[in-house]
JSON list of C-alpha atoms in Angstrom, two decimals:
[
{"chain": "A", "resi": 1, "resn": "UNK", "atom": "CA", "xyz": [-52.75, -8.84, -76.93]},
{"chain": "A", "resi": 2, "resn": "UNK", "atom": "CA", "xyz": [-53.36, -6.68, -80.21]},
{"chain": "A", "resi": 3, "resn": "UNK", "atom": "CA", "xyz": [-51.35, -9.35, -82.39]},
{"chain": "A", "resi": 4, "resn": "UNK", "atom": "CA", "xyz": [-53.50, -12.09, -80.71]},
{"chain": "A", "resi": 5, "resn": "UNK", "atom": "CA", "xyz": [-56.99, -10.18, -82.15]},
{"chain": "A", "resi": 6, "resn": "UNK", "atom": "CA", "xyz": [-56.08, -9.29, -85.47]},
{"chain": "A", "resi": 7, "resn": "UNK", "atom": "CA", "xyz": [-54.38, -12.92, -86.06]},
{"chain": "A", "resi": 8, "resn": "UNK", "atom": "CA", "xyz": [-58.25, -14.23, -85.88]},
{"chain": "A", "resi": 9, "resn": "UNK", "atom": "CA", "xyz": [-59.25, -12.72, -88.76]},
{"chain": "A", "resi": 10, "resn": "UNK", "atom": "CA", "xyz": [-62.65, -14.37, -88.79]},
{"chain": "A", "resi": 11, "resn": "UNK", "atom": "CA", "xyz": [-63.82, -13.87, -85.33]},
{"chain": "A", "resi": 12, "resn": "UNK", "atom": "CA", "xyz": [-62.50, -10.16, -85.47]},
{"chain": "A", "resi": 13, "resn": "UNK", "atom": "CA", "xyz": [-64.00, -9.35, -88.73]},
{"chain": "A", "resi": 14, "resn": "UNK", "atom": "CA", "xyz": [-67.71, -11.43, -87.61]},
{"chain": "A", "resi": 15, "resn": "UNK", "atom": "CA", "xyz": [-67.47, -9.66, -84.53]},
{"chain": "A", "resi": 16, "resn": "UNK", "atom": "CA", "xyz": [-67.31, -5.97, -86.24]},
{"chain": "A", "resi": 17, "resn": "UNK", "atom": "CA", "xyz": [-69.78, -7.34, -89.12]},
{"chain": "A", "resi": 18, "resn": "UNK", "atom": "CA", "xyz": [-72.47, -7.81, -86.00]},
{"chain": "A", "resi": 19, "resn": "UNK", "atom": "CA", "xyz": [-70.76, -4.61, -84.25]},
{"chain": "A", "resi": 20, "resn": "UNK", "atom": "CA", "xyz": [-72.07, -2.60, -87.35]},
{"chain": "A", "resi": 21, "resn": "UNK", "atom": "CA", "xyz": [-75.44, -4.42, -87.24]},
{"chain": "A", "resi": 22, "resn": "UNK", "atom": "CA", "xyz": [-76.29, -3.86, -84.07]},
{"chain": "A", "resi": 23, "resn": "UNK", "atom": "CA", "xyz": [-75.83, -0.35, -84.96]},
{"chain": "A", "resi": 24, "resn": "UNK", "atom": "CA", "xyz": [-77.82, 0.07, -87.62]},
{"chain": "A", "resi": 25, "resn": "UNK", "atom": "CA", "xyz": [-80.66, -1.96, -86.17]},
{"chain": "A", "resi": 26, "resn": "UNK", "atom": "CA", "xyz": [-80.49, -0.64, -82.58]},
{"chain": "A", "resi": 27, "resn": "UNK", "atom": "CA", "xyz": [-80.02, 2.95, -84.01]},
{"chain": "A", "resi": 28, "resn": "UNK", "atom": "CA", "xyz": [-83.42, 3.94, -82.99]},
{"chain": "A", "resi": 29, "resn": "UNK", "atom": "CA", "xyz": [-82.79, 3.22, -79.27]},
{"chain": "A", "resi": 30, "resn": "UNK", "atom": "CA", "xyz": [-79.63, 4.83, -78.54]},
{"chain": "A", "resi": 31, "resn": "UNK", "atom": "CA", "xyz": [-80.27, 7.85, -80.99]},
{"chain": "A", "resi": 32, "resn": "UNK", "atom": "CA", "xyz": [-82.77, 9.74, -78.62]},
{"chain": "A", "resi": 33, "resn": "UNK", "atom": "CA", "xyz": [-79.71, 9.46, -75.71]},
{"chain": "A", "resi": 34, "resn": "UNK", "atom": "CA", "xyz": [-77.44, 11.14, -78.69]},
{"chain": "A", "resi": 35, "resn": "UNK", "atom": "CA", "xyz": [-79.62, 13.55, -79.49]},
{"chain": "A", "resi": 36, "resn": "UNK", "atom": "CA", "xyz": [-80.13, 14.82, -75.57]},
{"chain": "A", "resi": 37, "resn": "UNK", "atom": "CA", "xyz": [-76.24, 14.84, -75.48]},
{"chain": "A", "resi": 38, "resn": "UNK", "atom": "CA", "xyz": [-76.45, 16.97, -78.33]},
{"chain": "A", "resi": 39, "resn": "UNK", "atom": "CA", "xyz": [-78.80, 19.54, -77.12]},
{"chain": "A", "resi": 40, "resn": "UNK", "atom": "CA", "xyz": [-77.60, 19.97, -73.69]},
{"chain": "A", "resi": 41, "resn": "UNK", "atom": "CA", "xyz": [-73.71, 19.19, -74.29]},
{"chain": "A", "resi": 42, "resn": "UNK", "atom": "CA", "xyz": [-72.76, 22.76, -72.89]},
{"chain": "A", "resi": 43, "resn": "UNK", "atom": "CA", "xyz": [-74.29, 22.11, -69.33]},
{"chain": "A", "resi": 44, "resn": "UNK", "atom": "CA", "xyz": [-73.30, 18.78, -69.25]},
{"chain": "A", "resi": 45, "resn": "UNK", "atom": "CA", "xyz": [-70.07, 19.59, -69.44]},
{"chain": "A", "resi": 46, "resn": "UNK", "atom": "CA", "xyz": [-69.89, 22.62, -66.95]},
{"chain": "A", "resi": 47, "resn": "UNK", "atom": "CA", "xyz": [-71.50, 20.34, -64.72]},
{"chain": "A", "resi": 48, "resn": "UNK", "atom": "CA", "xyz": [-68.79, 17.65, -65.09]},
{"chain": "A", "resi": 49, "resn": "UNK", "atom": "CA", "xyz": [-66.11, 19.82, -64.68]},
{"chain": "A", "resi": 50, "resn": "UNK", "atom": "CA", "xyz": [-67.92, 21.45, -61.35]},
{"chain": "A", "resi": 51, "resn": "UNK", "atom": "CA", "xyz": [-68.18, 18.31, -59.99]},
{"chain": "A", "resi": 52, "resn": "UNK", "atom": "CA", "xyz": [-64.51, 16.80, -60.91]},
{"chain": "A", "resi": 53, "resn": "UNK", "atom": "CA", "xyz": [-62.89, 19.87, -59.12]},
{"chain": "A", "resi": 54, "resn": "UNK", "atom": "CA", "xyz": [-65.67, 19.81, -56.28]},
{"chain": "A", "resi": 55, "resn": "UNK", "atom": "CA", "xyz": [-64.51, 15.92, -55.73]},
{"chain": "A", "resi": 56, "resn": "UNK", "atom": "CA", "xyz": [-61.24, 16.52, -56.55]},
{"chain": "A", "resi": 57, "resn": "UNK", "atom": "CA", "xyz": [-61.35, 19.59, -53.59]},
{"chain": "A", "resi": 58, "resn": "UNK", "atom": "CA", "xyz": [-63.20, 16.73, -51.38]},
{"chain": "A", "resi": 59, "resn": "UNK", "atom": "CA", "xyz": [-61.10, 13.82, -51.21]},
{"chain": "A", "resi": 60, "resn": "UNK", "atom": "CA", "xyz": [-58.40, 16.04, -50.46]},
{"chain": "A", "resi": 61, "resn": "UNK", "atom": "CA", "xyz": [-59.64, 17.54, -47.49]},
{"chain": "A", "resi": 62, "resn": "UNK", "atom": "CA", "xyz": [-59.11, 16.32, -43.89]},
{"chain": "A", "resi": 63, "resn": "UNK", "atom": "CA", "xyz": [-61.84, 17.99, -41.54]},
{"chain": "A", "resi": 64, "resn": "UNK", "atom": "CA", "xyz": [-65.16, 16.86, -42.15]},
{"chain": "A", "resi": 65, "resn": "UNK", "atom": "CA", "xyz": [-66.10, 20.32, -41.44]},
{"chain": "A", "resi": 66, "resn": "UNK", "atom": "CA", "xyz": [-64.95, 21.01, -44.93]},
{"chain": "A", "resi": 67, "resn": "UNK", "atom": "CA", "xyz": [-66.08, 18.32, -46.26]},
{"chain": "A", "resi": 68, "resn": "UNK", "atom": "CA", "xyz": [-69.49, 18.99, -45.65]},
{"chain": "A", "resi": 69, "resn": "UNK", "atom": "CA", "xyz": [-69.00, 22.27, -46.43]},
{"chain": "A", "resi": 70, "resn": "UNK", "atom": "CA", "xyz": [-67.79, 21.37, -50.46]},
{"chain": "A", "resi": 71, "resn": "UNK", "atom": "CA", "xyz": [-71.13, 19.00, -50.56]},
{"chain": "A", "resi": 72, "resn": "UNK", "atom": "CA", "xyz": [-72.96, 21.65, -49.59]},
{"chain": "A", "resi": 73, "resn": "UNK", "atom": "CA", "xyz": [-71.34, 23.75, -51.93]},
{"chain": "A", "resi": 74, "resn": "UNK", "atom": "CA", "xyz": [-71.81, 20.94, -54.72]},
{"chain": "A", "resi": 75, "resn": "UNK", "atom": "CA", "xyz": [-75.82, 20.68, -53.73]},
{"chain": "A", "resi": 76, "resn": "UNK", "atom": "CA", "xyz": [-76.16, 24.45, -54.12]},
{"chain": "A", "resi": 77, "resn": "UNK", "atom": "CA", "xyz": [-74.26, 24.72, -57.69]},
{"chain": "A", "resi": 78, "resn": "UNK", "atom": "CA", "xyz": [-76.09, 21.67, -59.10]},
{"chain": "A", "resi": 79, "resn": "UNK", "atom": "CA", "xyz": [-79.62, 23.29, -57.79]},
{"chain": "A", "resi": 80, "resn": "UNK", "atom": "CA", "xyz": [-78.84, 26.91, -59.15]},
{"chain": "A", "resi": 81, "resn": "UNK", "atom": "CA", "xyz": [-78.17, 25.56, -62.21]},
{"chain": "A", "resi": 82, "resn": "UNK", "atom": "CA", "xyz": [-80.97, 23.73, -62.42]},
{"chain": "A", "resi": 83, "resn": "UNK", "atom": "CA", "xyz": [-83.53, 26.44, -61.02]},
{"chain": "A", "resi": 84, "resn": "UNK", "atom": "CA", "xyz": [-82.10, 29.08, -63.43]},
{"chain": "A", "resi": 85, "resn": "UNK", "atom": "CA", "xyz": [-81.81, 26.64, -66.44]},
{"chain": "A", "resi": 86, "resn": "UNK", "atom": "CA", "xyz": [-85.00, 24.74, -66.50]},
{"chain": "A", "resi": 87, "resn": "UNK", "atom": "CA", "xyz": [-87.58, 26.41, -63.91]},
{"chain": "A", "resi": 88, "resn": "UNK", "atom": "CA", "xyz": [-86.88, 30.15, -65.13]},
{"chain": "A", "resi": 89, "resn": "UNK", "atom": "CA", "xyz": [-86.33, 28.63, -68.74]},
{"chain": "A", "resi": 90, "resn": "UNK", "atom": "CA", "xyz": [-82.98, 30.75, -68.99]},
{"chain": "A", "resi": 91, "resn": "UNK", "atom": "CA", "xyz": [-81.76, 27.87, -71.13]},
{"chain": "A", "resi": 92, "resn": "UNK", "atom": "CA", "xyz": [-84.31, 28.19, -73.35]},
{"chain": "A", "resi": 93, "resn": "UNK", "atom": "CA", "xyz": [-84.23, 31.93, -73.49]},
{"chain": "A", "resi": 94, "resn": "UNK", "atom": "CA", "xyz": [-80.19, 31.60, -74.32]},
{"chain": "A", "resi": 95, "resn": "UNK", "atom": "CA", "xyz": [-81.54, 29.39, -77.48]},
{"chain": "A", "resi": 96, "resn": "UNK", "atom": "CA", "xyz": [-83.78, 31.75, -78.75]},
{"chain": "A", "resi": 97, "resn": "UNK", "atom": "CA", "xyz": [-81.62, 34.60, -78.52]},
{"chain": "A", "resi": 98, "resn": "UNK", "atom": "CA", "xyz": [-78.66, 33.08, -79.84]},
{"chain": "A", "resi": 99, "resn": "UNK", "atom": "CA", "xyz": [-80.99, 32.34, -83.08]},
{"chain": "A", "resi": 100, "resn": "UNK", "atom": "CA", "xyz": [-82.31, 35.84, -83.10]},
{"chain": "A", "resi": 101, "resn": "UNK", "atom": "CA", "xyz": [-78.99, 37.16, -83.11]},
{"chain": "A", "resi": 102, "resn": "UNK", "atom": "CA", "xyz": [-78.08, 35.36, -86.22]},
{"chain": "A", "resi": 103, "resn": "UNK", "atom": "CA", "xyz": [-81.19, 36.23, -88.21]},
{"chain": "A", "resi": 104, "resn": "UNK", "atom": "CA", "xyz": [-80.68, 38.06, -91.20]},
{"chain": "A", "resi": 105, "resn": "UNK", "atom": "CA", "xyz": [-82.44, 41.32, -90.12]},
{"chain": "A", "resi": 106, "resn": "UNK", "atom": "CA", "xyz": [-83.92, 43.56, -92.60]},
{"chain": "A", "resi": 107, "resn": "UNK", "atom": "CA", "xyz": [-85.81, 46.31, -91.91]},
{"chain": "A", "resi": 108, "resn": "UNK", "atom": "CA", "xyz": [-89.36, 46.39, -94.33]},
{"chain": "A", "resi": 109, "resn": "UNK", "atom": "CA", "xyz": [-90.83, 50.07, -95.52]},
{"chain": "A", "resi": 110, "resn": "UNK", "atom": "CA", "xyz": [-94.37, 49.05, -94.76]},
{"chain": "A", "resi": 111, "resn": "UNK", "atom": "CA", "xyz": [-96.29, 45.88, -93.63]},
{"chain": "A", "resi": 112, "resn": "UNK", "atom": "CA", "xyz": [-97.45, 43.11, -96.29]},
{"chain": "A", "resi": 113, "resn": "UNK", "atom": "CA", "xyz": [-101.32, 43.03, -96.57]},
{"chain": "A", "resi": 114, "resn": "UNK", "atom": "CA", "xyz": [-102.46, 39.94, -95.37]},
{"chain": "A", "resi": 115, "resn": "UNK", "atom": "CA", "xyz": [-106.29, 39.01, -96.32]},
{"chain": "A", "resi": 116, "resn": "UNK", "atom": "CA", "xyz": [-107.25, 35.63, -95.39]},
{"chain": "A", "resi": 117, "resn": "UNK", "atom": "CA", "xyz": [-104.43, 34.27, -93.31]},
{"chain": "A", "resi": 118, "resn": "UNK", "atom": "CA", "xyz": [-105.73, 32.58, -90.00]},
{"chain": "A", "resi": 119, "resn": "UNK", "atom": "CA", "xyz": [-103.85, 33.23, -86.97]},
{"chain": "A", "resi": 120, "resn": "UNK", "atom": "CA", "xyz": [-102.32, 29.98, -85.15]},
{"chain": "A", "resi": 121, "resn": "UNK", "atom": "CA", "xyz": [-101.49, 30.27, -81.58]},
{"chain": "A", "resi": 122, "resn": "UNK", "atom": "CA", "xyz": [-98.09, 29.57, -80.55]},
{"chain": "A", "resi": 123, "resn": "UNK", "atom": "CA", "xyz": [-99.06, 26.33, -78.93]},
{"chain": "A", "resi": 124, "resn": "UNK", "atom": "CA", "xyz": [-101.45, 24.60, -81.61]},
{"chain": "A", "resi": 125, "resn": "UNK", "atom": "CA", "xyz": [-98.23, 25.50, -84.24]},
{"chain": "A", "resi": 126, "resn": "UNK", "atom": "CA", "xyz": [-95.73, 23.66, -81.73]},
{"chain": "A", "resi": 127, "resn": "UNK", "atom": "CA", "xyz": [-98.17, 20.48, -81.50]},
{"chain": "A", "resi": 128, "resn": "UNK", "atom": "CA", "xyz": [-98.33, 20.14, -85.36]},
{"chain": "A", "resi": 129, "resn": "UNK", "atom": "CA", "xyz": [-94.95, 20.49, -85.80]},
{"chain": "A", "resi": 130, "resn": "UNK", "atom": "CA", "xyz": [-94.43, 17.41, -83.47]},
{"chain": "A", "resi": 131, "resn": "UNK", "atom": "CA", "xyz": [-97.31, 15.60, -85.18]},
{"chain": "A", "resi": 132, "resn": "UNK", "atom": "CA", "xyz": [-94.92, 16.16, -88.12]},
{"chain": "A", "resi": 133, "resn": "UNK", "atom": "CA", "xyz": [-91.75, 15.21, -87.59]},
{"chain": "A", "resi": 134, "resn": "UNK", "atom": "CA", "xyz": [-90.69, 11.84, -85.99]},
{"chain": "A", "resi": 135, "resn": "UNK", "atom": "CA", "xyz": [-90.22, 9.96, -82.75]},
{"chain": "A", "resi": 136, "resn": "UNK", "atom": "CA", "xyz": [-86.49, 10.84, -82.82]},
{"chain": "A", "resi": 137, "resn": "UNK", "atom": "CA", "xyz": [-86.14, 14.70, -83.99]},
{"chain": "A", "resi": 138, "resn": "UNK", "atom": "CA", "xyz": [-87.05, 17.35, -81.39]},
{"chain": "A", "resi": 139, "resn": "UNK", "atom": "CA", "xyz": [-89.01, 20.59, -82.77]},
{"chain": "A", "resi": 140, "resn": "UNK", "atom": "CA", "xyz": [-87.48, 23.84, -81.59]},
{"chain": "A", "resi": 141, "resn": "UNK", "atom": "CA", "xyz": [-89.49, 26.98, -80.93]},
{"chain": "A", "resi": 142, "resn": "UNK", "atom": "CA", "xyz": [-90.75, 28.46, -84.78]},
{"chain": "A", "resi": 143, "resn": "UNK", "atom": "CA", "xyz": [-89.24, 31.52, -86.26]},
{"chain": "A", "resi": 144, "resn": "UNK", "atom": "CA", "xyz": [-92.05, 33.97, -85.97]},
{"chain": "A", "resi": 145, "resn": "UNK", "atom": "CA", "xyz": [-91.90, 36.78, -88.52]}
]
């Protein structure tokens, strides 16, 4: 089957030349799917591996006692994770302190004078940063000094 494809070199090598294309062209479509893989790859994968070895568990059961019992179980693992990762923010809050514990600390002998620096609320800096950047890119919470 291999020696078959690569014997047709011009079909094989027009196919890939419209392959890459379609890449580069379609890029913005499948790059916002990439970048949400990206961003929430560790969850994504706990919850894949919860659910193999909760299906796994289920088609290998007999009773439907049990059965129900593991879907249950599945339900209530899929909603604690999302409760404590999206409605409490912990997510979030794991971000932010992962990024404060790799900030280069130093501690300052007295405060800089400031004179005529205006005072942006956390919420009007967050919208201009979005204003800023592009349809693709996501804006993470600023470093506040």
């Amino acid at each position: 089957m291999l020696r078959l494809f690569w014997k047709n070199k011009r079909p094989t090598v027009l196919l890939y030349l419209i392959l890459i294309i379609l890449l580069f062209v379609l890029r913005d479509d499948y790059q916002p799917f990439l970048l949400f893989i990206r961003k929430f790859f560790f969850i994504i994968l706990v919850c894949g591996i919860i659910a193999f070895l909760l299906i796994r568990t289920f088609r290998k059961t007999a009773s439907t006692g049990k059965r129900i019992g593991i879907l249950v179980i599945l339900l209530a693992v899929f909603g604690l994770i999302y409760y404590t990762g999206w409605q409490l923010k912990l997510y979030d809050y794991m971000k932010t302190y992962n990024v404060f514990l790799h900030l280069n600390k130093v501690e300052v002998s007295e405060l800089p004078l400031t004179q005529n620096e205006r005072i942006q609320p956390l919420r009007n800096i967050y919208s201009m940063a979005n204003e800023s950047v592009g349809e693709t890119m996501d804006v993470s919470l600023p470093h506040l000094v």
